[in-house]
């Protein structure tokens, strides 16, 4: 009975409890927002369908490996050619977004098997991309750091923000079923080009490029994965984790973001400071010479000690001590030791300055194109000769290029001649000399006391090789055939050092290379 009385009294007692009072506006708004988010926004999300779709795209498969390789190949070619359009094509093909998003969702729901599967795809995909890109660079004659490559070697805080916003959009597209958006996200986060640049740095042993691009990829990787985790939590995806484990995950995510943000923020600060130096140098030098002068070009070497600034100025009046004055003022203003070199060109009027600046810009462009041509010529000659670029001799004043080729398996003199002609066809105005190895010379066929017309090409090939190698020639065959061949070679200014009797098929003549010490004469 007491129990009945106690139980019946409980509702009355609960009604008589003092009220906590009305909620403050902020707390009430938060509760209303959370209720709206739970009842309206999250209610129509099919969590299982989203999980199934993300899991489907996050594993390592032969298709994934092939598309990753092709994307890496396209990306590195676009970077070497400095072609943004080709690089964008590689971004669109890259399948790396799938396993990275999968890792984020796996973290959110606490599925360790799924996390391992996604991690395996990320690691193997990254290794495949780096190695394939490195292979392409190793086989390529172009191995210079282009603007597209350099742009991915100095990540900063803005890159983290780009990855963050892109990851938010990508996770939203996954959850809400708007997968078309993922294409734009793939472009924005640019997962594949940084990996291709890592491969470039590895193949060329350029560790500054290797480290900078690897940091950029790691930034995109971690930001996308952790942001996907946060979005999955926000949309209430069911988790197998305990409350304590979830709190640990949140703390770890905050630590990772801070750890990434600090070096990237310092990098952004350095970039901003360098931009300020460039702006200040350009402004002060221009003000120093007045409105009628024109600052044509400013080049800054931030790695020099002190910082080196080279400026080109077109001015109606030459100013003595302009470089020293600029060095003092900029050093005092920027708080670092700065050395300024000012190259002054005298012009009469502002229009003359503009004309001179246009002429100088054209000359610089021509010089740049000439430098690119020289670099490509050196690389092409090194490639076909099987040597390093340091073994190629170039005389830019006389526009002559020479290289000594290594013996190539199965290659004849005709092969080396064809290689030389191919390079010469792409280097108009240059004299190309490829010295072949001293390999077997072709026979000369003698018909009815004269050189057979079919042997004219062989004669030209022998003359070409003799002019480049410089060794004396020996000749064997019948006496009358040797006489015909000797006259044909003499007409080409080629002398024969030794002759010997021998029977050659079809009454031909065979030539061979002699050592420089071998005596001249005829052996019977």
Short mmCIF file of C-alpha atoms in Angstrom, two decimals:
data_model
loop_
_atom_site.label_atom_id
_atom_site.label_comp_id
_atom_site.label_asym_id
_atom_site.label_seq_id
_atom_site.Cartn_x
_atom_site.Cartn_y
_atom_site.Cartn_z
CA UNK A 1 0.00 0.00 0.00
CA UNK A 2 2.88 2.27 0.77
CA UNK A 3 4.27 1.43 -2.51
CA UNK A 4 1.00 2.40 -4.19
CA UNK A 5 0.95 5.66 -2.33
CA UNK A 6 4.54 6.38 -3.22
CA UNK A 7 4.01 5.61 -6.89
CA UNK A 8 0.84 7.61 -7.10
CA UNK A 9 2.46 10.56 -5.45
CA UNK A 10 5.36 10.71 -7.87
CA UNK A 11 3.56 12.57 -10.70
CA UNK A 12 2.32 15.17 -8.29
CA UNK A 13 5.77 15.54 -6.83
CA UNK A 14 7.25 15.97 -10.28
CA UNK A 15 4.74 18.65 -11.10
CA UNK A 16 5.52 20.47 -7.90
CA UNK A 17 9.30 20.64 -8.66
CA UNK A 18 10.53 24.16 -9.16
CA UNK A 19 10.99 25.15 -12.82
CA UNK A 20 14.44 26.02 -14.08
CA UNK A 21 12.99 29.15 -15.65
CA UNK A 22 12.77 30.28 -19.29
CA UNK A 23 15.68 29.48 -21.63
CA UNK A 24 17.90 32.35 -22.74
CA UNK A 25 17.51 33.28 -26.45
CA UNK A 26 20.87 31.83 -27.53
CA UNK A 27 20.30 28.42 -25.91
CA UNK A 28 16.78 28.28 -27.29
CA UNK A 29 17.99 29.11 -30.80
CA UNK A 30 20.65 26.41 -30.63
CA UNK A 31 18.07 23.83 -29.51
CA UNK A 32 15.70 24.83 -32.28
CA UNK A 33 18.48 24.64 -34.87
CA UNK A 34 19.58 21.21 -33.65
CA UNK A 35 15.98 19.98 -33.77
CA UNK A 36 15.53 21.37 -37.28
CA UNK A 37 18.81 19.81 -38.41
CA UNK A 38 17.88 16.41 -36.96
CA UNK A 39 14.25 16.35 -38.11
CA UNK A 40 14.51 18.08 -41.49
CA UNK A 41 18.07 17.94 -42.89
CA UNK A 42 19.27 14.56 -41.63
CA UNK A 43 15.98 12.73 -41.88
CA UNK A 44 16.00 12.23 -45.66
CA UNK A 45 19.59 10.90 -45.87
CA UNK A 46 19.78 7.22 -46.71
CA UNK A 47 22.85 6.41 -44.66
CA UNK A 48 23.22 2.82 -45.83
CA UNK A 49 23.04 3.81 -49.50
CA UNK A 50 25.72 6.48 -48.93
CA UNK A 51 27.96 4.03 -47.07
CA UNK A 52 27.57 1.43 -49.81
CA UNK A 53 28.42 3.97 -52.54
CA UNK A 54 31.48 5.35 -50.75
CA UNK A 55 32.71 1.85 -49.89
CA UNK A 56 32.33 0.78 -53.52
CA UNK A 57 34.71 3.52 -54.70
CA UNK A 58 37.28 3.19 -51.92
CA UNK A 59 38.94 -0.18 -52.56
CA UNK A 60 42.02 -1.14 -54.56
CA UNK A 61 41.13 -2.85 -57.85
CA UNK A 62 42.86 -3.39 -61.23
CA UNK A 63 40.65 -0.63 -62.65
CA UNK A 64 41.79 1.71 -59.87
CA UNK A 65 45.47 0.86 -60.51
CA UNK A 66 45.14 1.40 -64.28
CA UNK A 67 43.30 4.72 -63.98
CA UNK A 68 45.78 5.92 -61.36
CA UNK A 69 48.71 5.11 -63.67
CA UNK A 70 47.13 6.83 -66.65
CA UNK A 71 46.24 9.87 -64.58
CA UNK A 72 49.83 10.09 -63.28
CA UNK A 73 51.22 9.79 -66.81
CA UNK A 74 48.95 12.52 -68.16
CA UNK A 75 49.67 14.74 -65.16
CA UNK A 76 53.47 14.56 -65.45
CA UNK A 77 53.37 15.17 -69.21
CA UNK A 78 51.16 18.22 -68.66
CA UNK A 79 53.54 19.47 -65.97
CA UNK A 80 56.63 18.95 -68.16
CA UNK A 81 54.91 20.74 -71.05
CA UNK A 82 53.58 23.40 -68.65
CA UNK A 83 50.10 22.82 -70.07
CA UNK A 84 47.26 23.56 -67.60
CA UNK A 85 44.70 21.92 -69.91
CA UNK A 86 46.55 18.59 -69.82
CA UNK A 87 46.98 18.83 -66.04
CA UNK A 88 43.22 19.40 -65.61
CA UNK A 89 42.60 16.29 -67.69
CA UNK A 90 44.72 14.28 -65.26
CA UNK A 91 42.74 15.70 -62.31
CA UNK A 92 39.48 14.57 -63.88
CA UNK A 93 40.78 11.03 -64.36
CA UNK A 94 42.30 10.60 -60.91
CA UNK A 95 40.41 7.99 -58.83
CA UNK A 96 42.28 8.82 -55.59
CA UNK A 97 39.36 10.85 -54.25
CA UNK A 98 37.35 7.65 -53.64
CA UNK A 99 39.59 5.88 -51.09
CA UNK A 100 40.42 9.15 -49.32
CA UNK A 101 36.72 9.87 -48.79
CA UNK A 102 36.28 6.22 -47.84
CA UNK A 103 38.93 6.56 -45.13
CA UNK A 104 37.11 9.59 -43.75
CA UNK A 105 33.75 7.80 -43.56
CA UNK A 106 35.41 4.69 -42.10
CA UNK A 107 36.87 6.83 -39.32
CA UNK A 108 33.48 8.36 -38.65
CA UNK A 109 31.61 5.04 -38.31
CA UNK A 110 34.51 3.22 -36.62
CA UNK A 111 34.84 0.50 -39.26
CA UNK A 112 38.48 -0.64 -38.94
CA UNK A 113 38.28 -3.17 -41.81
CA UNK A 114 37.00 -0.49 -44.18
CA UNK A 115 39.69 1.91 -42.95
CA UNK A 116 42.41 -0.67 -43.70
CA UNK A 117 40.94 -1.28 -47.17
CA UNK A 118 40.88 2.44 -47.96
CA UNK A 119 44.35 2.97 -46.50
CA UNK A 120 45.72 0.17 -48.66
CA UNK A 121 44.21 1.78 -51.79
CA UNK A 122 45.63 5.20 -50.87
CA UNK A 123 49.14 3.87 -50.20
CA UNK A 124 49.32 1.63 -53.27
CA UNK A 125 47.75 4.29 -55.49
CA UNK A 126 50.24 6.88 -54.28
CA UNK A 127 53.21 4.55 -54.85
CA UNK A 128 51.98 3.64 -58.34
CA UNK A 129 51.51 7.32 -59.22
CA UNK A 130 54.95 8.35 -57.97
CA UNK A 131 56.79 5.49 -59.65
CA UNK A 132 54.96 5.81 -62.98
CA UNK A 133 55.49 9.58 -63.08
CA UNK A 134 59.15 9.07 -62.17
CA UNK A 135 59.52 6.52 -64.99
CA UNK A 136 58.05 8.97 -67.52
CA UNK A 137 60.44 11.70 -66.33
CA UNK A 138 63.43 9.33 -66.52
CA UNK A 139 62.60 8.45 -70.14
CA UNK A 140 61.78 12.05 -71.08
CA UNK A 141 64.38 14.43 -72.57
CA UNK A 142 62.57 17.27 -70.76
CA UNK A 143 63.54 17.36 -67.09
CA UNK A 144 63.45 21.08 -66.26
CA UNK A 145 61.33 22.58 -63.46
CA UNK A 146 58.47 24.31 -65.29
CA UNK A 147 56.09 26.90 -63.87
CA UNK A 148 53.43 24.22 -63.37
CA UNK A 149 55.86 22.09 -61.37
CA UNK A 150 57.17 25.01 -59.30
CA UNK A 151 53.60 26.03 -58.40
CA UNK A 152 53.20 22.76 -56.48
CA UNK A 153 56.40 22.92 -54.43
CA UNK A 154 55.53 25.66 -51.92
CA UNK A 155 52.26 24.75 -50.17
CA UNK A 156 50.80 27.32 -47.81
CA UNK A 157 47.75 27.94 -45.64
CA UNK A 158 45.64 28.81 -48.67
CA UNK A 159 46.24 25.30 -50.05
CA UNK A 160 44.87 23.85 -46.80
CA UNK A 161 41.80 26.07 -47.08
CA UNK A 162 41.26 25.04 -50.71
CA UNK A 163 41.42 21.39 -49.66
CA UNK A 164 39.06 22.07 -46.72
CA UNK A 165 36.39 23.79 -48.81
CA UNK A 166 36.71 21.18 -51.54
CA UNK A 167 36.39 18.37 -49.01
CA UNK A 168 33.25 19.97 -47.55
CA UNK A 169 31.76 20.14 -51.03
CA UNK A 170 32.86 16.59 -51.83
CA UNK A 171 31.46 15.08 -48.63
CA UNK A 172 28.20 16.99 -49.10
CA UNK A 173 27.97 15.68 -52.67
CA UNK A 174 28.50 12.14 -51.42
CA UNK A 175 25.92 12.38 -48.64
CA UNK A 176 23.24 14.22 -50.59
CA UNK A 177 23.64 12.12 -53.73
CA UNK A 178 24.85 14.96 -55.96
CA UNK A 179 27.87 13.13 -57.34
CA UNK A 180 28.30 15.44 -60.34
CA UNK A 181 29.84 17.96 -58.00
CA UNK A 182 32.73 15.59 -57.34
CA UNK A 183 34.32 16.48 -60.69
CA UNK A 184 34.78 20.09 -59.64
CA UNK A 185 36.07 18.97 -56.28
CA UNK A 186 38.66 16.73 -57.91
CA UNK A 187 39.93 19.71 -59.90
CA UNK A 188 40.08 21.99 -56.86
CA UNK A 189 41.92 19.61 -54.57
CA UNK A 190 44.31 18.49 -57.34
CA UNK A 191 45.29 15.19 -55.81
CA UNK A 192 47.21 13.76 -58.76
CA UNK A 193 49.47 16.65 -59.91
CA UNK A 194 51.27 16.92 -56.55
CA UNK A 195 51.97 13.19 -56.64
CA UNK A 196 53.30 13.51 -60.19
CA UNK A 197 55.62 16.29 -59.00
CA UNK A 198 56.80 13.97 -56.19
CA UNK A 199 57.73 11.49 -58.92
CA UNK A 200 59.53 14.27 -60.83
CA UNK A 201 61.54 15.20 -57.74
CA UNK A 202 62.43 11.55 -57.13
CA UNK A 203 63.51 10.94 -60.75
CA UNK A 204 65.64 14.11 -60.91
CA UNK A 205 66.93 13.84 -57.30
CA UNK A 206 65.52 17.31 -56.62
CA UNK A 207 64.66 16.93 -52.95
CA UNK A 208 63.26 20.46 -52.57
CA UNK A 209 60.66 19.70 -55.24
CA UNK A 210 60.09 16.23 -53.78
CA UNK A 211 59.48 17.49 -50.22
CA UNK A 212 57.31 20.47 -51.14
CA UNK A 213 54.97 18.52 -53.41
CA UNK A 214 54.76 15.65 -50.92
CA UNK A 215 53.67 18.10 -48.22
CA UNK A 216 51.01 19.50 -50.57
CA UNK A 217 49.61 16.02 -51.27
CA UNK A 218 49.67 15.10 -47.59
CA UNK A 219 47.82 18.33 -46.80
CA UNK A 220 45.09 17.52 -49.33
CA UNK A 221 44.94 13.89 -48.20
CA UNK A 222 44.52 14.59 -44.48
CA UNK A 223 42.19 17.55 -44.98
CA UNK A 224 39.82 15.64 -47.27
CA UNK A 225 39.75 12.54 -45.07
CA UNK A 226 39.23 14.37 -41.77
CA UNK A 227 36.67 16.76 -43.24
CA UNK A 228 34.73 13.78 -44.59
CA UNK A 229 34.81 12.34 -41.07
CA UNK A 230 33.43 15.57 -39.62
CA UNK A 231 30.66 15.76 -42.23
CA UNK A 232 29.64 12.16 -41.52
CA UNK A 233 29.40 13.00 -37.81
CA UNK A 234 27.41 16.12 -38.61
CA UNK A 235 24.87 14.10 -40.61
CA UNK A 236 24.55 11.59 -37.78
CA UNK A 237 26.00 8.48 -39.40
CA UNK A 238 25.82 5.59 -36.94
CA UNK A 239 29.13 4.84 -35.27
CA UNK A 240 30.51 1.76 -33.56
CA UNK A 241 32.76 3.93 -31.39
CA UNK A 242 32.22 4.70 -27.75
CA UNK A 243 31.82 8.27 -26.57
CA UNK A 244 35.38 8.21 -25.24
CA UNK A 245 36.75 7.01 -28.57
CA UNK A 246 34.80 9.68 -30.43
CA UNK A 247 36.20 12.38 -28.17
CA UNK A 248 39.71 11.04 -28.80
CA UNK A 249 39.10 11.21 -32.57
CA UNK A 250 37.96 14.82 -32.32
CA UNK A 251 41.05 15.75 -30.32
CA UNK A 252 43.32 13.97 -32.82
CA UNK A 253 41.68 15.81 -35.74
CA UNK A 254 42.22 19.17 -34.06
CA UNK A 255 45.87 18.31 -33.42
CA UNK A 256 46.41 17.25 -37.05
CA UNK A 257 44.82 20.42 -38.43
CA UNK A 258 46.95 22.58 -36.13
CA UNK A 259 50.09 20.62 -37.04
CA UNK A 260 49.37 21.21 -40.74
CA UNK A 261 48.31 24.82 -40.31
CA UNK A 262 51.47 25.98 -38.51
CA UNK A 263 54.08 25.23 -41.24
CA UNK A 264 51.63 26.19 -43.99
CA UNK A 265 50.91 29.47 -42.23
CA UNK A 266 54.63 30.17 -41.94
CA UNK A 267 55.02 29.41 -45.64
CA UNK A 268 52.17 31.80 -46.48
CA UNK A 269 53.79 34.45 -44.32
CA UNK A 270 57.07 34.04 -46.20
CA UNK A 271 55.30 34.25 -49.58
CA UNK A 272 53.47 37.40 -48.45
CA UNK A 273 56.75 38.93 -47.28
CA UNK A 274 58.41 38.16 -50.62
CA UNK A 275 55.48 39.77 -52.44
CA UNK A 276 55.89 42.85 -50.22
CA UNK A 277 59.61 43.02 -51.03
CA UNK A 278 58.85 42.84 -54.77
CA UNK A 279 56.16 45.52 -54.48
CA UNK A 280 58.33 47.81 -52.37
CA UNK A 281 61.35 47.42 -54.65
CA UNK A 282 59.33 48.14 -57.77
CA UNK A 283 57.62 51.17 -56.18
CA UNK A 284 60.76 52.76 -54.75
CA UNK A 285 62.90 52.30 -57.88
CA UNK A 286 60.11 53.73 -60.04
CA UNK A 287 59.68 56.74 -57.71
CA UNK A 288 63.44 57.27 -57.65
CA UNK A 289 63.62 57.78 -61.43
CA UNK A 290 60.37 59.73 -61.81
CA UNK A 291 57.25 59.44 -63.94
CA UNK A 292 59.08 59.64 -67.26
CA UNK A 293 61.09 56.51 -66.48
CA UNK A 294 59.89 52.96 -66.88
CA UNK A 295 60.92 49.98 -64.74
CA UNK A 296 61.10 47.19 -67.28
CA UNK A 297 62.01 44.19 -65.19
CA UNK A 298 62.77 43.27 -61.59
CA UNK A 299 64.31 39.94 -60.64
CA UNK A 300 64.76 39.01 -56.97
CA UNK A 301 66.94 36.21 -55.62
CA UNK A 302 65.66 35.51 -52.10
CA UNK A 303 68.17 32.70 -51.59
CA UNK A 304 71.17 35.00 -52.00
CA UNK A 305 72.90 36.55 -49.00
CA UNK A 306 72.19 39.43 -48.96
CA UNK A 307 68.94 39.34 -50.96
CA UNK A 308 69.76 40.35 -54.54
CA UNK A 309 67.50 42.59 -56.65
CA UNK A 310 68.28 43.17 -60.34
CA UNK A 311 66.27 45.93 -62.03
CA UNK A 312 66.20 47.25 -65.59
CA UNK A 313 65.13 50.91 -66.01
CA UNK A 314 64.55 53.01 -69.12
CA UNK A 315 65.04 56.64 -68.16
CA UNK A 316 65.63 60.03 -69.83
CA UNK A 317 68.34 60.78 -67.23
CA UNK A 318 71.01 58.47 -65.88
CA UNK A 319 71.15 58.64 -62.09
CA UNK A 320 74.51 58.08 -60.45
CA UNK A 321 74.40 56.03 -57.26
CA UNK A 322 70.86 54.82 -57.85
CA UNK A 323 71.72 51.22 -56.94
CA UNK A 324 73.45 52.20 -53.67
CA UNK A 325 70.59 54.51 -52.68
CA UNK A 326 68.01 51.80 -53.40
CA UNK A 327 70.01 49.27 -51.37
CA UNK A 328 70.14 51.55 -48.33
CA UNK A 329 66.48 52.57 -48.41
CA UNK A 330 65.09 49.08 -49.05
CA UNK A 331 67.35 47.51 -46.41
CA UNK A 332 66.14 50.05 -43.85
CA UNK A 333 62.48 49.74 -44.88
CA UNK A 334 62.31 45.95 -45.02
CA UNK A 335 64.61 45.24 -42.10
CA UNK A 336 66.95 42.91 -44.02
CA UNK A 337 70.19 43.41 -45.89
CA UNK A 338 69.38 43.92 -49.57
CA UNK A 339 71.71 44.48 -52.52
CA UNK A 340 70.27 46.24 -55.58
CA UNK A 341 71.72 46.31 -59.10
CA UNK A 342 70.11 48.84 -61.47
CA UNK A 343 70.80 48.62 -65.19
CA UNK A 344 69.90 51.99 -66.75
CA UNK A 345 69.14 52.63 -70.43
CA UNK A 346 68.89 56.25 -71.54
CA UNK A 347 65.90 57.24 -73.68
CA UNK A 348 64.63 60.70 -74.59
CA UNK A 349 60.90 60.62 -73.82
CA UNK A 350 58.31 58.51 -72.10
CA UNK A 351 57.22 57.15 -75.47
CA UNK A 352 60.82 56.19 -76.15
CA UNK A 353 60.89 54.43 -72.80
CA UNK A 354 57.78 52.47 -73.72
CA UNK A 355 59.22 51.56 -77.12
CA UNK A 356 62.52 50.56 -75.56
CA UNK A 357 60.69 48.50 -72.96
CA UNK A 358 58.73 46.70 -75.67
CA UNK A 359 61.94 46.07 -77.60
CA UNK A 360 63.65 44.78 -74.45
CA UNK A 361 60.69 42.53 -73.68
CA UNK A 362 60.84 41.14 -77.21
CA UNK A 363 64.56 40.55 -76.88
CA UNK A 364 64.06 38.78 -73.56
CA UNK A 365 61.37 36.61 -75.09
CA UNK A 366 63.64 35.74 -77.99
CA UNK A 367 66.50 34.99 -75.59
CA UNK A 368 64.20 32.79 -73.54
CA UNK A 369 63.05 30.92 -76.63
CA UNK A 370 66.68 30.51 -77.73
CA UNK A 371 67.58 29.15 -74.30
CA UNK A 372 64.70 26.67 -74.46
CA UNK A 373 65.83 25.61 -77.94
CA UNK A 374 69.41 25.09 -76.72
CA UNK A 375 68.21 23.06 -73.73
CA UNK A 376 66.00 20.84 -75.88
CA UNK A 377 68.78 20.40 -78.45
CA UNK A 378 71.21 19.34 -75.74
CA UNK A 379 68.67 16.91 -74.25
CA UNK A 380 67.75 15.44 -77.65
CA UNK A 381 71.40 14.87 -78.59
CA UNK A 382 72.11 13.28 -75.22
CA UNK A 383 69.09 11.01 -75.62
CA UNK A 384 69.93 9.69 -79.09
CA UNK A 385 73.65 9.34 -78.29
CA UNK A 386 73.02 7.48 -75.05
CA UNK A 387 75.07 9.92 -72.96
CA UNK A 388 74.40 12.55 -70.30
CA UNK A 389 73.65 16.16 -71.22
CA UNK A 390 77.06 17.15 -69.83
CA UNK A 391 78.72 15.17 -72.65
CA UNK A 392 77.09 17.32 -75.34
CA UNK A 393 79.25 20.19 -76.65
CA UNK A 394 77.42 23.33 -77.78
CA UNK A 395 78.86 26.48 -79.34
CA UNK A 396 75.97 28.95 -79.26
CA UNK A 397 77.95 31.71 -81.00
CA UNK A 398 78.61 29.53 -84.05
CA UNK A 399 75.44 27.47 -83.53
CA UNK A 400 77.29 24.16 -83.61
CA UNK A 401 76.50 21.05 -81.58
CA UNK A 402 78.60 17.91 -81.26
CA UNK A 403 78.27 14.66 -79.32
CA UNK A 404 80.12 11.33 -79.32
CA UNK A 405 77.62 8.49 -79.38
CA UNK A 406 77.91 5.32 -77.36
CA UNK A 407 77.54 1.96 -79.17
CA UNK A 408 73.87 1.01 -79.33
CA UNK A 409 72.85 -2.63 -79.68
CA UNK A 410 71.89 -3.44 -83.26
CA UNK A 411 72.63 0.06 -84.57
CA UNK A 412 74.51 0.49 -87.87
CA UNK A 413 76.18 3.58 -89.30
CA UNK A 414 72.98 4.23 -91.22
CA UNK A 415 71.11 4.32 -87.87
CA UNK A 416 73.44 6.97 -86.45
CA UNK A 417 73.24 9.01 -89.64
CA UNK A 418 69.44 8.92 -89.50
CA UNK A 419 69.51 10.06 -85.86
CA UNK A 420 71.75 13.00 -86.73
CA UNK A 421 69.47 14.03 -89.58
CA UNK A 422 66.43 13.81 -87.32
CA UNK A 423 67.95 16.17 -84.75
CA UNK A 424 69.20 18.53 -87.47
CA UNK A 425 65.70 18.73 -88.97
CA UNK A 426 64.37 20.05 -85.66
CA UNK A 427 67.25 22.51 -85.10
CA UNK A 428 67.12 24.90 -88.02
CA UNK A 429 70.22 27.07 -88.35
CA UNK A 430 72.40 24.71 -86.29
CA UNK A 431 75.25 22.51 -87.47
CA UNK A 432 74.79 19.09 -85.88
CA UNK A 433 77.65 16.59 -85.70
CA UNK A 434 77.03 13.20 -84.15
CA UNK A 435 80.20 11.10 -84.01
CA UNK A 436 79.29 7.41 -84.35
CA UNK A 437 81.38 4.61 -82.82
CA UNK A 438 83.95 2.99 -85.13
CA UNK A 439 81.74 0.08 -86.15
CA UNK A 440 81.69 -1.94 -89.41
CA UNK A 441 81.64 0.02 -92.67
CA UNK A 442 79.36 -1.01 -95.55
CA UNK A 443 80.86 -2.71 -98.64
CA UNK A 444 81.17 -0.96 -102.00
CA UNK A 445 80.01 -2.98 -105.03
CA UNK A 446 82.04 -2.63 -108.25
CA UNK A 447 80.27 -3.41 -111.53
CA UNK A 448 82.00 -3.33 -114.96
CA UNK A 449 84.90 -1.26 -113.72
CA UNK A 450 82.76 1.37 -112.01
CA UNK A 451 81.04 1.92 -108.70
CA UNK A 452 77.59 0.36 -108.76
CA UNK A 453 74.88 3.06 -108.48
CA UNK A 454 73.35 1.10 -105.62
CA UNK A 455 76.56 1.69 -103.60
CA UNK A 456 76.40 5.49 -103.81
CA UNK A 457 74.48 5.65 -100.51
CA UNK A 458 77.12 3.43 -98.88
CA UNK A 459 79.88 5.69 -100.22
CA UNK A 460 78.18 8.77 -98.73
CA UNK A 461 77.80 6.93 -95.43
CA UNK A 462 81.51 6.02 -95.37
CA UNK A 463 82.49 9.62 -96.11
CA UNK A 464 80.13 10.92 -93.38
CA UNK A 465 81.55 8.52 -90.77
CA UNK A 466 85.17 9.18 -91.79
CA UNK A 467 84.76 12.95 -91.44
CA UNK A 468 83.39 12.54 -87.90
CA UNK A 469 85.58 9.75 -86.53
CA UNK A 470 88.87 10.87 -88.10
CA UNK A 471 90.53 7.43 -88.22
CA UNK A 472 92.42 6.24 -91.32
CA UNK A 473 90.76 3.70 -93.59
CA UNK A 474 92.00 0.35 -94.83
CA UNK A 475 90.65 -1.33 -97.96
CA UNK A 476 90.61 -4.91 -99.20
CA UNK A 477 89.42 -6.48 -102.44
CA UNK A 478 90.59 -7.10 -105.99
CA UNK A 479 93.15 -4.65 -107.37
CA UNK A 480 90.89 -3.22 -110.09
CA UNK A 481 88.01 -2.85 -107.63
CA UNK A 482 90.25 -1.09 -105.12
CA UNK A 483 91.39 1.32 -107.81
CA UNK A 484 87.78 2.27 -108.60
CA UNK A 485 86.92 2.70 -104.90
CA UNK A 486 90.13 4.68 -104.28
CA UNK A 487 89.24 7.19 -106.98
CA UNK A 488 85.66 7.50 -105.72
CA UNK A 489 86.90 8.17 -102.19
CA UNK A 490 89.58 10.59 -103.42
CA UNK A 491 86.89 12.61 -105.13
CA UNK A 492 85.32 12.99 -101.68
CA UNK A 493 88.69 14.00 -100.13
CA UNK A 494 89.06 10.65 -98.33
CA UNK A 495 92.39 8.82 -98.58
CA UNK A 496 93.00 5.14 -97.92
CA UNK A 497 95.87 4.22 -95.63
CA UNK A 498 96.29 0.48 -96.29
CA UNK A 499 95.20 -1.82 -99.08
CA UNK A 500 95.25 -5.60 -99.30
CA UNK A 501 94.17 -8.25 -101.78
CA UNK A 502 91.07 -10.19 -100.86
CA UNK A 503 88.12 -11.82 -102.53
CA UNK A 504 84.86 -10.01 -101.70
CA UNK A 505 81.44 -11.21 -102.82
CA UNK A 506 80.15 -9.67 -106.08
CA UNK A 507 83.58 -8.23 -106.83
CA UNK A 508 83.13 -5.63 -104.14
CA UNK A 509 85.51 -3.70 -101.93
CA UNK A 510 85.49 -3.76 -98.13
CA UNK A 511 86.72 -0.90 -95.99
CA UNK A 512 87.73 -0.99 -92.33
CA UNK A 513 88.99 1.37 -89.66
CA UNK A 514 92.72 1.46 -88.96
CA UNK A 515 94.48 2.42 -85.77
CA UNK A 516 96.29 5.80 -86.07
CA UNK A 517 99.66 4.02 -85.67
CA UNK A 518 99.13 1.58 -88.55
CA UNK A 519 101.49 2.26 -91.47
CA UNK A 520 100.24 3.12 -94.92
CA UNK A 521 100.92 1.02 -97.95
CA UNK A 522 99.66 -1.88 -99.98
CA UNK A 523 99.88 -5.43 -98.72
CA UNK A 524 99.98 -8.22 -101.28
#
